[in-house]
Amino acid sequence: FWDPLGLNNCGDEATFKCRRAVETRHGRVSMLVTAAQIVPEYFKWPGYLSPSTDLEFKNVPKRLAAWPKLLGQGGLQIVAFAGYMETTGFNSGEAK
């Protein structure tokens, strides 16, 4: 591995590769979050987010104001999926 500035204090190539993979994953998440903040300003899905509660996509507020509108199970699904993606190594190409 190449570290001309000596920023990798431990000097271990495996640790360096792990840090690089984590940084790549966090960069991808940052890009998705940025897109998720911009797209709702210009586009809303037609139809219902939750037909059983008569909640349409157009009635969901933008950005963080949308969290209270999510049903308890909807928020739980988002958190569970994020936890699954983080703990299984799904994005890194290696199983943990």
mmCIF file of C-alpha atoms in Angstrom:
data_model
loop_
_atom_site.group_PDB
_atom_site.id
_atom_site.type_symbol
_atom_site.label_atom_id
_atom_site.label_comp_id
_atom_site.label_asym_id
_atom_site.label_seq_id
_atom_site.Cartn_x
_atom_site.Cartn_y
_atom_site.Cartn_z
ATOM 1 C CA PHE A 1 0.000 0.000 0.000
ATOM 2 C CA TRP A 2 1.073 3.560 -0.630
ATOM 3 C CA ASP A 3 1.028 6.098 2.221
ATOM 4 C CA PRO A 4 3.566 8.827 1.364
ATOM 5 C CA LEU A 5 2.423 11.211 4.138
ATOM 6 C CA GLY A 6 2.506 8.536 6.826
ATOM 7 C CA LEU A 7 -1.127 9.095 7.836
ATOM 8 C CA ASN A 8 -1.633 5.425 8.650
ATOM 9 C CA ASN A 9 -0.113 5.355 12.143
ATOM 10 C CA CYS A 10 -0.424 1.609 12.674
ATOM 11 C CA GLY A 11 1.391 0.769 9.441
ATOM 12 C CA ASP A 12 -0.793 -2.307 8.926
ATOM 13 C CA GLU A 13 -2.045 -2.829 5.369
ATOM 14 C CA ALA A 14 -5.163 -4.747 6.490
ATOM 15 C CA THR A 15 -6.241 -1.910 8.794
ATOM 16 C CA PHE A 16 -5.609 0.590 6.002
ATOM 17 C CA LYS A 17 -7.826 -1.384 3.602
ATOM 18 C CA CYS A 18 -10.570 -1.681 6.225
ATOM 19 C CA ARG A 19 -10.513 2.071 6.854
ATOM 20 C CA ARG A 20 -10.636 2.746 3.128
ATOM 21 C CA ALA A 21 -13.680 0.464 2.718
ATOM 22 C CA VAL A 22 -15.483 2.147 5.619
ATOM 23 C CA GLU A 23 -14.728 5.593 4.193
ATOM 24 C CA THR A 24 -16.092 4.521 0.808
ATOM 25 C CA ARG A 25 -19.271 3.213 2.446
ATOM 26 C CA HIS A 26 -19.789 6.432 4.401
ATOM 27 C CA GLY A 27 -19.197 8.490 1.262
ATOM 28 C CA ARG A 28 -21.874 6.534 -0.574
ATOM 29 C CA VAL A 29 -24.321 7.020 2.276
ATOM 30 C CA SER A 30 -23.571 10.754 2.248
ATOM 31 C CA MET A 31 -24.323 10.942 -1.473
ATOM 32 C CA LEU A 32 -27.618 9.081 -1.019
ATOM 33 C CA VAL A 33 -28.660 11.358 1.851
ATOM 34 C CA THR A 34 -27.849 14.430 -0.224
ATOM 35 C CA ALA A 35 -29.955 13.124 -3.104
ATOM 36 C CA ALA A 36 -32.752 12.251 -0.677
ATOM 37 C CA GLN A 37 -32.802 15.864 0.508
ATOM 38 C CA ILE A 38 -32.875 17.363 -3.002
ATOM 39 C CA VAL A 39 -35.233 15.056 -4.924
ATOM 40 C CA PRO A 40 -38.383 15.638 -2.790
ATOM 41 C CA GLU A 41 -38.166 19.353 -3.605
ATOM 42 C CA TYR A 42 -38.996 18.518 -7.229
ATOM 43 C CA PHE A 43 -40.740 15.126 -7.234
ATOM 44 C CA LYS A 44 -43.390 13.272 -5.200
ATOM 45 C CA TRP A 45 -44.587 9.754 -5.916
ATOM 46 C CA PRO A 46 -48.235 9.499 -6.893
ATOM 47 C CA GLY A 47 -50.551 7.400 -4.789
ATOM 48 C CA TYR A 48 -50.536 6.258 -1.186
ATOM 49 C CA LEU A 49 -47.663 5.738 1.206
ATOM 50 C CA SER A 50 -50.019 3.886 3.531
ATOM 51 C CA PRO A 51 -53.466 3.069 2.126
ATOM 52 C CA SER A 52 -54.672 1.696 5.476
ATOM 53 C CA THR A 53 -54.170 5.090 7.141
ATOM 54 C CA ASP A 54 -55.126 7.114 4.032
ATOM 55 C CA LEU A 55 -51.670 8.731 3.925
ATOM 56 C CA GLU A 56 -50.659 9.955 0.472
ATOM 57 C CA PHE A 57 -47.111 10.790 -0.595
ATOM 58 C CA LYS A 58 -48.145 14.378 -1.365
ATOM 59 C CA ASN A 59 -49.226 14.849 2.271
ATOM 60 C CA VAL A 60 -45.850 13.877 3.733
ATOM 61 C CA PRO A 61 -43.757 16.934 4.642
ATOM 62 C CA LYS A 62 -40.215 17.371 3.408
ATOM 63 C CA ARG A 63 -36.967 16.528 5.183
ATOM 64 C CA LEU A 64 -36.934 15.855 8.928
ATOM 65 C CA ALA A 65 -40.535 16.970 9.342
ATOM 66 C CA ALA A 66 -41.507 13.690 7.635
ATOM 67 C CA TRP A 67 -40.323 11.500 10.538
ATOM 68 C CA PRO A 68 -43.386 12.077 12.758
ATOM 69 C CA LYS A 69 -45.621 11.173 9.791
ATOM 70 C CA LEU A 70 -43.950 7.781 9.419
ATOM 71 C CA LEU A 71 -45.758 5.018 11.132
ATOM 72 C CA GLY A 72 -43.863 3.285 13.938
ATOM 73 C CA GLN A 73 -43.315 0.245 11.753
ATOM 74 C CA GLY A 74 -42.063 2.358 8.830
ATOM 75 C CA GLY A 75 -39.378 4.000 10.937
ATOM 76 C CA LEU A 76 -38.460 0.637 12.428
ATOM 77 C CA GLN A 77 -38.057 -0.838 8.940
ATOM 78 C CA ILE A 78 -35.669 1.948 7.951
ATOM 79 C CA VAL A 79 -33.549 1.546 11.087
ATOM 80 C CA ALA A 80 -33.538 -2.259 10.807
ATOM 81 C CA PHE A 81 -32.469 -2.141 7.163
ATOM 82 C CA ALA A 82 -29.662 0.337 7.915
ATOM 83 C CA GLY A 83 -28.490 -1.891 10.775
ATOM 84 C CA TYR A 84 -28.561 -4.951 8.537
ATOM 85 C CA MET A 85 -26.524 -3.192 5.854
ATOM 86 C CA GLU A 86 -23.965 -1.990 8.407
ATOM 87 C CA THR A 87 -23.492 -5.264 10.293
ATOM 88 C CA THR A 88 -23.481 -7.824 7.485
ATOM 89 C CA GLY A 89 -20.755 -6.246 5.364
ATOM 90 C CA PHE A 90 -23.205 -6.207 2.467
ATOM 91 C CA ASN A 91 -21.548 -3.201 0.794
ATOM 92 C CA SER A 92 -17.937 -4.139 1.441
ATOM 93 C CA GLY A 93 -17.846 -7.260 -0.719
ATOM 94 C CA GLU A 94 -16.614 -9.316 2.249
ATOM 95 C CA ALA A 95 -18.640 -11.265 4.782
ATOM 96 C CA LYS A 96 -17.908 -10.470 8.410
#
